[in-house]
Coordinates of C-alpha atoms in Angstrom, one line a residue:
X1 CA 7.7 -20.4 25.0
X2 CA 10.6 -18.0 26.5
X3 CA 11.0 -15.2 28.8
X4 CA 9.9 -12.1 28.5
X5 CA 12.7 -10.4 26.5
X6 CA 14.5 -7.2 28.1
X7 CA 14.0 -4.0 27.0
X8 CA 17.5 -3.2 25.9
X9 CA 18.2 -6.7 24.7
X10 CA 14.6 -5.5 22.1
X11 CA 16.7 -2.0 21.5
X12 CA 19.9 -3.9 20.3
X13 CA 17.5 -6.1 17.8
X14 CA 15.6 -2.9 16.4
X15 CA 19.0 -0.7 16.0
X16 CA 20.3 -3.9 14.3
X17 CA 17.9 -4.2 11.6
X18 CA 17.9 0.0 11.6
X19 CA 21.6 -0.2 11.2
X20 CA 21.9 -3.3 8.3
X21 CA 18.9 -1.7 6.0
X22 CA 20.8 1.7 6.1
X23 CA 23.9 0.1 5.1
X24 CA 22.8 -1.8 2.7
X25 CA 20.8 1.1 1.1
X26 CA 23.2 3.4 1.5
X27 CA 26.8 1.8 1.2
X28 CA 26.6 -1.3 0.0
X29 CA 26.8 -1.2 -4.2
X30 CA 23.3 -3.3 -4.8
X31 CA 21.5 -1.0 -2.5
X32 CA 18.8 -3.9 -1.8
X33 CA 17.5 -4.5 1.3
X34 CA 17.2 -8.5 1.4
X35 CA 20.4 -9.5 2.6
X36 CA 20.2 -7.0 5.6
X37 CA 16.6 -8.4 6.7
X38 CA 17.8 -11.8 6.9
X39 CA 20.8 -10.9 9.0
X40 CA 18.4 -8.9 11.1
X41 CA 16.2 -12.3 11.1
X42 CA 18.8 -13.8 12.6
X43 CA 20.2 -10.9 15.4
X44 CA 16.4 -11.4 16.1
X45 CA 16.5 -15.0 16.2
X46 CA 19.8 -15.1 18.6
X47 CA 18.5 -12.7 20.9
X48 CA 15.4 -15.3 21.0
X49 CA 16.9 -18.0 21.4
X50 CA 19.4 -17.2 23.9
X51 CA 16.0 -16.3 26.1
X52 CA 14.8 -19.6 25.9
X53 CA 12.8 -19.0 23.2
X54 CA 12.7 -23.0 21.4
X55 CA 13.4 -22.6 17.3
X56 CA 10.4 -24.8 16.6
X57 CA 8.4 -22.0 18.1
X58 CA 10.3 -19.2 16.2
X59 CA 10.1 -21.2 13.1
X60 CA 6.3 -21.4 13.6
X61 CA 6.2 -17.6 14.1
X62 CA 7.9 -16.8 10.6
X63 CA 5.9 -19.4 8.7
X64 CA 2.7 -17.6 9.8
X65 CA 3.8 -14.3 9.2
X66 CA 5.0 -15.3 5.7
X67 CA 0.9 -17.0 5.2
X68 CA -0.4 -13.4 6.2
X69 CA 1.5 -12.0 3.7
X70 CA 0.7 -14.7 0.8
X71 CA -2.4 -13.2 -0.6
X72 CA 0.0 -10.3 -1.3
X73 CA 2.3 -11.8 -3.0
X74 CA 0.0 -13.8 -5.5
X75 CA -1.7 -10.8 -5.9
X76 CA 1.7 -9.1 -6.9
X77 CA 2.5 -11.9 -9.2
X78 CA -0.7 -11.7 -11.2
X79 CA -1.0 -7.9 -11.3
X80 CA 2.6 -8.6 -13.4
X81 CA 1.3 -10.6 -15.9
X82 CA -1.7 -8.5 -16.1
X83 CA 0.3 -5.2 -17.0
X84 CA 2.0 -7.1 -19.9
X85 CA -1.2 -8.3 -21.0
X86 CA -2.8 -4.9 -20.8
X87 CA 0.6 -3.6 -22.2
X88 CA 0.4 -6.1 -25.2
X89 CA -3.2 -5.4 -25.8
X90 CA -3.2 -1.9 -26.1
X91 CA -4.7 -1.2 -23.1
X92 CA -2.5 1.1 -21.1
X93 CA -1.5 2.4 -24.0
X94 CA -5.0 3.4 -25.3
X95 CA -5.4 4.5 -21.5
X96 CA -2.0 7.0 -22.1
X97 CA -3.4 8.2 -25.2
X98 CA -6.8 9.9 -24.0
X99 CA -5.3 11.1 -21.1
X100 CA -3.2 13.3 -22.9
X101 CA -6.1 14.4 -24.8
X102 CA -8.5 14.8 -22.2
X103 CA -6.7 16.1 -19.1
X104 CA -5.6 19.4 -19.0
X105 CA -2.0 20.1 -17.6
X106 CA -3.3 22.5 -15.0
X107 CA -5.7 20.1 -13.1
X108 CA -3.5 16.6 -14.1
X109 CA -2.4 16.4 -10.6
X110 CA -6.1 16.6 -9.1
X111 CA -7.6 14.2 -11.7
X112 CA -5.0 11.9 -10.9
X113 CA -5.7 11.8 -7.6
X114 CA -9.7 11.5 -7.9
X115 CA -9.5 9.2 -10.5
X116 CA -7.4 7.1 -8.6
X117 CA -9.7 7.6 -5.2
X118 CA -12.8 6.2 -7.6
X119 CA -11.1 2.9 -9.1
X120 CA -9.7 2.4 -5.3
X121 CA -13.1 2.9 -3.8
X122 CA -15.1 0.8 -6.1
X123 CA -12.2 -2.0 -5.3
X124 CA -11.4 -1.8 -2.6
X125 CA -7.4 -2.3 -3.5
X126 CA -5.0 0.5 -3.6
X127 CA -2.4 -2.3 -5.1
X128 CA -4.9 -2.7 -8.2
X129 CA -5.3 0.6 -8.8
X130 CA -1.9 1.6 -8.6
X131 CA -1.3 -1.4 -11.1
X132 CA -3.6 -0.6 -13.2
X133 CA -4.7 3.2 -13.4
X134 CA -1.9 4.2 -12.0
X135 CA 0.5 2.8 -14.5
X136 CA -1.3 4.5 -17.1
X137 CA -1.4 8.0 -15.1
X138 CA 2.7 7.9 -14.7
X139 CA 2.4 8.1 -18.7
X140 CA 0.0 10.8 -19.1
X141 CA 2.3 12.5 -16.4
X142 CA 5.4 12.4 -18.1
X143 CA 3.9 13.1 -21.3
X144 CA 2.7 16.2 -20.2
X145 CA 6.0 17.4 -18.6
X146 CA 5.4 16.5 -14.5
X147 CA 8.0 14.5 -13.0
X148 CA 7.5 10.9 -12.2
X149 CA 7.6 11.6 -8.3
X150 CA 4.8 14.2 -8.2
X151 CA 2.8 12.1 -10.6
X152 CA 3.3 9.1 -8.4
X153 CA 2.8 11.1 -5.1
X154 CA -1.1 12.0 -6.2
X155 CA -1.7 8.6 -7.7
X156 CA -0.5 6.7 -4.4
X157 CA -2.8 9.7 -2.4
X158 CA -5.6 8.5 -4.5
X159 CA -5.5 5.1 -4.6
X160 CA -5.1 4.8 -0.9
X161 CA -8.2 7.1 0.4
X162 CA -10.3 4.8 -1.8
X163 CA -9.0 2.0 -0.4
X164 CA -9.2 2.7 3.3
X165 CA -13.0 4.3 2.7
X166 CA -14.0 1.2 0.1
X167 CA -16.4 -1.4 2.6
X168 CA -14.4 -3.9 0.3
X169 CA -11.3 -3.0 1.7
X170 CA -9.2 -6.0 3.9
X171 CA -7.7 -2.8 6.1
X172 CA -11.2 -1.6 5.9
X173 CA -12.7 -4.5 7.4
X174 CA -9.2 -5.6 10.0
X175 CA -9.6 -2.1 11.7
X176 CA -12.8 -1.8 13.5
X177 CA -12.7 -6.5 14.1
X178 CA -9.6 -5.3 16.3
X179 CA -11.4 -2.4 17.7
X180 CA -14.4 -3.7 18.1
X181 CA -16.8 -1.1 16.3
X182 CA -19.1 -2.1 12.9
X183 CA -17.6 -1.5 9.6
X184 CA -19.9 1.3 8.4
X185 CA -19.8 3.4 11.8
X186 CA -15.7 3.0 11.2
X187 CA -16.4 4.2 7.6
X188 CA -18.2 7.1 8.2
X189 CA -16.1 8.4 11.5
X190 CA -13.0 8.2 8.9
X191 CA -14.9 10.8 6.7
X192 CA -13.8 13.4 9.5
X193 CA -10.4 13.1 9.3
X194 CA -9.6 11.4 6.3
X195 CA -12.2 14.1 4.2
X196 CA -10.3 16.5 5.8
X197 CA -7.0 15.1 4.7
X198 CA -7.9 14.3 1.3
X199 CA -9.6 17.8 0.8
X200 CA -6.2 19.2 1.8
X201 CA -4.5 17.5 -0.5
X202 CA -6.6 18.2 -3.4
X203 CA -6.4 22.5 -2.8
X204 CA -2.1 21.6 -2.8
X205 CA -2.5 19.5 -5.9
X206 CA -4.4 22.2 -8.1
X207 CA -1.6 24.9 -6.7
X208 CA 1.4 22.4 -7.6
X209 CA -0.7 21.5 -11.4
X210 CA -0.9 25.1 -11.7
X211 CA 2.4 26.4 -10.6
X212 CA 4.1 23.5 -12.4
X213 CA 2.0 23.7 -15.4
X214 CA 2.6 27.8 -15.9
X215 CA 6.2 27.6 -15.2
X216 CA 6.6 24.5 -17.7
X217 CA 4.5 25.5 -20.6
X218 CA 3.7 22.0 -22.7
X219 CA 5.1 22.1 -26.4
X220 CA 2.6 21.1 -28.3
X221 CA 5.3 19.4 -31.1
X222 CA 6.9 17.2 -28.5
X223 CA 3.2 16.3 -27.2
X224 CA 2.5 15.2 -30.9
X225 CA 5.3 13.2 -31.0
X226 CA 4.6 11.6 -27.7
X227 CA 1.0 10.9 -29.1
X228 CA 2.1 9.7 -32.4
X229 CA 4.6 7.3 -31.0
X230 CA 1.8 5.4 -28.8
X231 CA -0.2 5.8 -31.9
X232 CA 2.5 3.9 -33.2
X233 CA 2.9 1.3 -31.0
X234 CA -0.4 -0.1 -30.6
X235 CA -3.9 0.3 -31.8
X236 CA -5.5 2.5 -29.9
X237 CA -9.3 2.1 -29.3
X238 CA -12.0 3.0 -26.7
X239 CA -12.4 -1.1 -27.1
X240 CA -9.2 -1.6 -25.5
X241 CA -10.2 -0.5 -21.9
X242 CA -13.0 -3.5 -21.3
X243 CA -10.1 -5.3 -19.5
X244 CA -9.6 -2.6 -16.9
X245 CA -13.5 -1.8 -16.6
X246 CA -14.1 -5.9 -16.5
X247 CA -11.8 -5.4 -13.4
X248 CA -13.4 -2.9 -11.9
X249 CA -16.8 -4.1 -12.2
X250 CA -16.1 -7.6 -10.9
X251 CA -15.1 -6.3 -7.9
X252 CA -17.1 -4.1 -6.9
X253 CA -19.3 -6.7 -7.5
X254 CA -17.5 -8.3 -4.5
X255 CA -16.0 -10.9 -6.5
X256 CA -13.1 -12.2 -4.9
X257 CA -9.7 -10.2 -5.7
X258 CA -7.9 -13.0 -6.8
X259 CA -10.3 -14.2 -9.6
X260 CA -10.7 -11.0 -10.9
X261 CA -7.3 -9.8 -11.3
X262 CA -6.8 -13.4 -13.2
X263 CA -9.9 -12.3 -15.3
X264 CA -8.4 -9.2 -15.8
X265 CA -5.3 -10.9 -17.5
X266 CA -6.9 -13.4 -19.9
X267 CA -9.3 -10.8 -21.3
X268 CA -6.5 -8.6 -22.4
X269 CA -5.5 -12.0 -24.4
X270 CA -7.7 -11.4 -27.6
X271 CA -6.9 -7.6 -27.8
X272 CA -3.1 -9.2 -27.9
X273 CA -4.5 -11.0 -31.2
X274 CA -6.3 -7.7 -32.0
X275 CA -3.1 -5.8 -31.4
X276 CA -0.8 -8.6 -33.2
X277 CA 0.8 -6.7 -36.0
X278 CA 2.2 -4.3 -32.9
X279 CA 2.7 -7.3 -30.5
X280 CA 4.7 -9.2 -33.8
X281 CA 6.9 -6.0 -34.2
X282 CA 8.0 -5.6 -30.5
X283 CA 8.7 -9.0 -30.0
X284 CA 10.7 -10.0 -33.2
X285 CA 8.5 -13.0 -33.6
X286 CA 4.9 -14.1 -33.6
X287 CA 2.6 -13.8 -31.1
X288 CA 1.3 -16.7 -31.2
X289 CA 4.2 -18.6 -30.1
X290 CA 4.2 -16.2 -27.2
X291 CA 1.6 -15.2 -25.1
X292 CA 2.6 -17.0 -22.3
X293 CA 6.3 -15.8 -22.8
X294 CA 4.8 -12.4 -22.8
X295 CA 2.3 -13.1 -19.8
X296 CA 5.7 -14.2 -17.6
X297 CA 8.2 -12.1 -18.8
X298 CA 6.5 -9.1 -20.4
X299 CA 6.9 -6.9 -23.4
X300 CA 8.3 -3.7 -24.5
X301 CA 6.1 -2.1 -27.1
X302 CA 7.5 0.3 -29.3
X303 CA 10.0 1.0 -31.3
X304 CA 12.8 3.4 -30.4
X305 CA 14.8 5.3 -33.4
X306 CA 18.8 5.6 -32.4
X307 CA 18.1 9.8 -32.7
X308 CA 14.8 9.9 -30.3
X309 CA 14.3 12.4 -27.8
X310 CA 14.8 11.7 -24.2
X311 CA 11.3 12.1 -23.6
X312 CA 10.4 9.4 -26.0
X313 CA 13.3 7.2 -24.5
X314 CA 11.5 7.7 -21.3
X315 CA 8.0 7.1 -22.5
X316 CA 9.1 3.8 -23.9
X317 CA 10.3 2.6 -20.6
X318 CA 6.8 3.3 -19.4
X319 CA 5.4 1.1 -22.2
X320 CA 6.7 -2.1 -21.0
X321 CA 5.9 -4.3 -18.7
X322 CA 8.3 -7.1 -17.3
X323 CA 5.4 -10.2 -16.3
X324 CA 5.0 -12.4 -13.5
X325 CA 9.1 -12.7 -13.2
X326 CA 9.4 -9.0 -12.9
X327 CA 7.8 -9.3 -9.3
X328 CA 9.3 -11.5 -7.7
X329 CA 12.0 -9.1 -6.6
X330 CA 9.7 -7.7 -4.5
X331 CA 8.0 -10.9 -3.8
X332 CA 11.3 -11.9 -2.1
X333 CA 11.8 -8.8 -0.4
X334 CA 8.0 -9.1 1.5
X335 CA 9.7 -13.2 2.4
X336 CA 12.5 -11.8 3.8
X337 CA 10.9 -8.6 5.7
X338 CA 8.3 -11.4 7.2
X339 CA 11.4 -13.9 8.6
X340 CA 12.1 -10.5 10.7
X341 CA 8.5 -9.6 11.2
X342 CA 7.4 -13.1 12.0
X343 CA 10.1 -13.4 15.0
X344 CA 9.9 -10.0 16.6
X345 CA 5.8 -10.4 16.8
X346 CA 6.0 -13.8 18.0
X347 CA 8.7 -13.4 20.6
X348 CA 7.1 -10.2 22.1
X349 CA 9.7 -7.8 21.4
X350 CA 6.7 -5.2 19.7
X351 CA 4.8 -5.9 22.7
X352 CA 7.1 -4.5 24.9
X353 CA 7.9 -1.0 23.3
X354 CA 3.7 -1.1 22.6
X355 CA 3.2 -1.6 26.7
X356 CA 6.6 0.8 27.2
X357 CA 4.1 3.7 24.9
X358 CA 1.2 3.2 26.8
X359 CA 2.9 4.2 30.1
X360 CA 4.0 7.4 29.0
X361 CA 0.7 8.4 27.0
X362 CA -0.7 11.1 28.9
X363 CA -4.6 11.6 28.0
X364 CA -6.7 11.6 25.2
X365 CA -4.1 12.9 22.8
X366 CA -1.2 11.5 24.3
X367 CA -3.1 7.9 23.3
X368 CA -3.9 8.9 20.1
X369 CA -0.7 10.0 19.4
X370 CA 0.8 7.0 21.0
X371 CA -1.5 4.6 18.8
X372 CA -0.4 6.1 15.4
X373 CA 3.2 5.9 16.5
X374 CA 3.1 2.7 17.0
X375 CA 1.0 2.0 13.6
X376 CA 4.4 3.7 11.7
X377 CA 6.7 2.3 14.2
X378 CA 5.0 -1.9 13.4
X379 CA 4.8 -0.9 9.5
X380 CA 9.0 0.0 9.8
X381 CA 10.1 -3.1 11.6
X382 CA 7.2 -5.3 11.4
X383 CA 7.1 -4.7 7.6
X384 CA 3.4 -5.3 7.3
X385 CA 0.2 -3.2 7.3
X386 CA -1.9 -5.9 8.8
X387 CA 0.5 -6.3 11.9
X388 CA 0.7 -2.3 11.7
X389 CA -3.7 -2.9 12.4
X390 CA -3.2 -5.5 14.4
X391 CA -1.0 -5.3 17.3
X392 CA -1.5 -1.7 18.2
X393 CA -5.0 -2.5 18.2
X394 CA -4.6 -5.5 20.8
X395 CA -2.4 -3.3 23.0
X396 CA -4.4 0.1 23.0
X397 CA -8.7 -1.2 23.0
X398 CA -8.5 -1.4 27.1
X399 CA -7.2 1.8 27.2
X400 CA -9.3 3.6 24.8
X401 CA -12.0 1.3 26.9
X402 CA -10.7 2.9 30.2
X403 CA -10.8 6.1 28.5
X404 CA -14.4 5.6 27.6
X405 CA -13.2 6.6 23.7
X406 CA -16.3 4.1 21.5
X407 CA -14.2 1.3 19.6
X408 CA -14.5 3.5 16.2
X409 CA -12.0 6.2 17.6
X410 CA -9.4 3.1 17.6
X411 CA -10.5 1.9 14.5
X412 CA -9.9 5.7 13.2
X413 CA -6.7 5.7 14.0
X414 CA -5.3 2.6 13.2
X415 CA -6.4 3.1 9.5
X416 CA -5.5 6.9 9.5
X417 CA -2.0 5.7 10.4
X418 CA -1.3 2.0 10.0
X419 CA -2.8 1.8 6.2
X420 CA -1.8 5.1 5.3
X421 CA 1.9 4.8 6.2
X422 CA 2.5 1.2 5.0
X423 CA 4.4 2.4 1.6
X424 CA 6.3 4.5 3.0
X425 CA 9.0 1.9 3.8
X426 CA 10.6 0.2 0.8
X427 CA 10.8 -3.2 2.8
X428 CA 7.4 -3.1 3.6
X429 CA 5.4 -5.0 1.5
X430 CA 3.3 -2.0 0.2
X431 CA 6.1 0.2 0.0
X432 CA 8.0 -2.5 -2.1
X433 CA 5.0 -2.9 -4.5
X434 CA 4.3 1.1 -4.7
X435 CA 7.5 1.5 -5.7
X436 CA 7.6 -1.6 -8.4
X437 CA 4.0 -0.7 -9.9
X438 CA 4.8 2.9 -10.6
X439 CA 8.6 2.8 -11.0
X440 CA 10.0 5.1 -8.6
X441 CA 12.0 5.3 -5.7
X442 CA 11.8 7.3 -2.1
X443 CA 10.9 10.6 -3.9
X444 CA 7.3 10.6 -4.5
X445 CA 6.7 10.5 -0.4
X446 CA 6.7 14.4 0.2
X447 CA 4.2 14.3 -3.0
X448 CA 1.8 11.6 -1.3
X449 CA 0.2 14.9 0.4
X450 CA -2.8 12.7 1.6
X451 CA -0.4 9.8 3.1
X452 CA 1.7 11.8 5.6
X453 CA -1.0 14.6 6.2
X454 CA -3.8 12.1 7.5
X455 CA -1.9 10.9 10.6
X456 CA -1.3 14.7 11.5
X457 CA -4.8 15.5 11.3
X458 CA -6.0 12.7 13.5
X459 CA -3.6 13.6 16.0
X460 CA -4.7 16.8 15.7
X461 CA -8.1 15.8 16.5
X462 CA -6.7 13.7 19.3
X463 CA -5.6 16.3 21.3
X464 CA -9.0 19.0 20.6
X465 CA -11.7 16.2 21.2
X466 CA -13.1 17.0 17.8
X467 CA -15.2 13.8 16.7
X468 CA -13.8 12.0 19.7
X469 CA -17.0 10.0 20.2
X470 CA -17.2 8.8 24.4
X471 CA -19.1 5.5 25.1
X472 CA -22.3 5.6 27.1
X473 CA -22.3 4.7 30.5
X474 CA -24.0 1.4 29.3
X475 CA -21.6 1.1 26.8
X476 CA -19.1 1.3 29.2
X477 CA -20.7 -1.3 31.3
X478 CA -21.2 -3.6 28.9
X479 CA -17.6 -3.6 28.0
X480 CA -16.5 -4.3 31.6
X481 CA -19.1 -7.7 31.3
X482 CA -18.0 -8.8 28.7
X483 CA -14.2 -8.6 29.7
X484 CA -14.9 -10.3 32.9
X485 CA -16.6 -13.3 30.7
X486 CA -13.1 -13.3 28.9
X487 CA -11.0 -13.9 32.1
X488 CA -13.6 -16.2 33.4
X489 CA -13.4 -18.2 29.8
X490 CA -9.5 -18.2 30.0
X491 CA -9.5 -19.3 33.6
X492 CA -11.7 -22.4 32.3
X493 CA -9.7 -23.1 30.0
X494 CA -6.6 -23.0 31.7
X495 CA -8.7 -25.4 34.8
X496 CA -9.0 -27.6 31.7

């Protein structure tokens, strides 16, 4: 263990990693942020070190920061190879297909967005749904003329009110343990602000589906043509979507995530058989000689004609999907954001600007606000929702304590802040899988209404009191006990 690092020697390690992710974004020709993480790994790991800070220690640090973020990354690795099996069984196309023949331009946006929130809510995964669903929304989307960012925008909206309201949730669950409140009281205070939120959202979605959907009449020839190409590529049957609805059902049957996304693959591998003639066509080969090749590196179905349209050249993109291999881009990014993350949570250096927040938050607002800044501020450098739920919540319980705020006011904001944000930072590692599931860049944020809205209203609620549940007096006092028991534990241990 070191000393406590100065504040301005924290500063120069934060406007490093600030600085190195903008150039590399911005100037340098790849535009990819893993270079500039490990460089700010290792600003991070000087300043340490030069503290007194031993590299064992460090090392230690990264390592388990890189184990909280392993679940992730399997998770990211299967969900590849479980779009190219869907892709290869007709699955997401068959999901395309009847969207475009069942959803109505002028409410797309809204159905996108509810659809999303069930899926979510009966998994308790925004990444699965976004994976899944959401995939298969991004094509109905473009067939029906909205851009890929607006699409995108109401599908991550969605998908992440499920999750944070689903009891099967991890975020769901991490919130109120670091707060201190029950999961169902944590539930149903979110309702306030994150009802609100979503309810918001969903009036600005119908007005965007029906602005956008007046002013961009759909031409019925070119949606024939989009229908008859998916037509074309696979065969498209209401049998087809067992996969996702196996999914689904498993877990929110509470069957582990892991083993059901792994289900979800191999059951998409006799529709492949059942899909063959298609499979055999977009491959060049037979598909028996290739459903693992498929399974890792994906598949590309249908066939594009030198004179297509561009819309058809897009929609073909959409059909592919490139397997396991085609994650690990972002798996490496989420390695090399957690070498930072690991160092800067381990060394102290988000404690101190947490503890520098806390002085200047001036009443019950002021700590509200204060909380959800730091949730955004952990999810930008930390690069991890779980530390985004995490340390905030270790810094600011006493005070909502002394404030005699009940535990499920922090847990409220945490989630309305520290889930919510996550993908709003490529480097993070649900911003890097947002962006790789549904194939789009920085664009869809000001469309993810829900995301960027839910943090306001919670401040907003800070600051008027509204649902700002106070402890009892007993409450209070039992709270005081029970931290006394702490110190008088620690001070045993230390005696020890």
């Amino acid at each position: 263990m070191g000393k406590k690092i100065p504040l301005w020697q924290c500063l120069v390690v934060i406007l490093a990693m600030a600085g190195l992710l903008i150039w590399s974004i911005l100037k340098d020709a790849g535009g990819e942020p893993h270079i500039a993480l490990i460089l700010a790994a290792c600003v991070a790991g000087i300043v340490a070190v030069a503290n007194g800070w031993k590299w064992a220690y460090l090392e230690q640090g990264i390592l388990a920061s890189i184990n909280r973020s392993m679940q992730a990354c399997l998770i990211l690795a299967i969900v590849g190879s479980m779009i190219a099996s869907w892709m290869a069984a007709g699955t997401i196309p068959s999901m395309m297909y009847y969207g475009i023949k069942v959803i109505s331009p002028k409410i797309f946006l809204v159905t996108a967005c509810i659809l999303c929130s069930i899926v979510s809510l009966a998994t308790g995964s925004s990444w699965s749904t976004a994976g899944s669903m959401g995939v298969a929304l991004i094509g109905v989307g473009t067939a029906l003329g909205f851009p890929i960012e607006m699409t995108a925008g109401a599908v991550v909206s969605g998908a992440y009110f499920g999750d944070k309201m689903s009891p099967l949730s991890d975020t769901t669950n991490l919130a109120p343990a670091m707060a201190g409140a029950t999961l169902f009281d944590h539930i149903k205070h979110m309702v306030y602000t994150t009802g609100v939120s979503l309810a918001i959202a969903l009036v600005a979605y119908a007005i965007m589906g029906f602005m956008y959907a007046s002013d961009n009449a759909v031409d019925m020839s070119t949606l024939n043509e989009i229908t008859e190409f998916i037509q074309a590529s696979s065969n498209i049957s209401i049998l087809a979507l067992i996969p996702p609805v196996f999914v689904i059902a498993a877990v929110a049957l509470k069957l582990p995530a892991i083993p059901s996304l792994i289900g979800g693959v191999f059951i998409g591998v006799p529709f492949m058989f059942w899909n063959k003639v298609h499979v055999d066509a977009a491959l060049g080969d037979d598909l028996t000689n290739n459903v693992f090749n498929i399974l890792n590196n994906g598949i590309a179905m249908g066939n594009v004609s030198e004179d297509a349209s561009d819309v058809i050249v897009e929609l073909a993109g959409l059909l592919s999907g490139d397997g396991m291999q085609g994650m690990f881009w972002t798996i490496s990014i989420i390695l090399c954001a957690m070498c930072f993350g690991g160092i800067v949570d381990c060394t102290g250096i988000m404690g101190t600007f947490a503890h520098l927040l806390l002085k200047v938050a001036k009443g019950r607002g002021g700590l509200v606000l204060a909380t959800e800044f730091s949730c955004i501020f952990v999810n930008a450098i930390c690069c991890d929702q779980y530390l985004a739920l995490v340390l905030p919540g270790r810094m600011f319980k006493e005070a909502f304590e002394d404030m005699r705020l009940a535990p499920k006011n922090l847990s409220r904001c945490l989630e309305d802040s520290g889930t919510i944000t996550s993908n709003f930072f490529p480097w993070n590692t649900c911003g890097a899988t947002m962006r790789t599931f549904l194939g789009v860049g920085n664009g869809y944020i000001p469309y993810a209404i829900l995301n960027w809205l839910n943090p306001i209203v919670s401040i907003i609620f800070g600051y008027t009191g509204i649902t700002m549940t106070k402890m009892t007096d007993e409450e209070y006092e039992r709270v005081l006990e029970e931290r006394e028991a702490e110190k008088a534990a620690a001070l045993k241990a230390l005696e020890a």
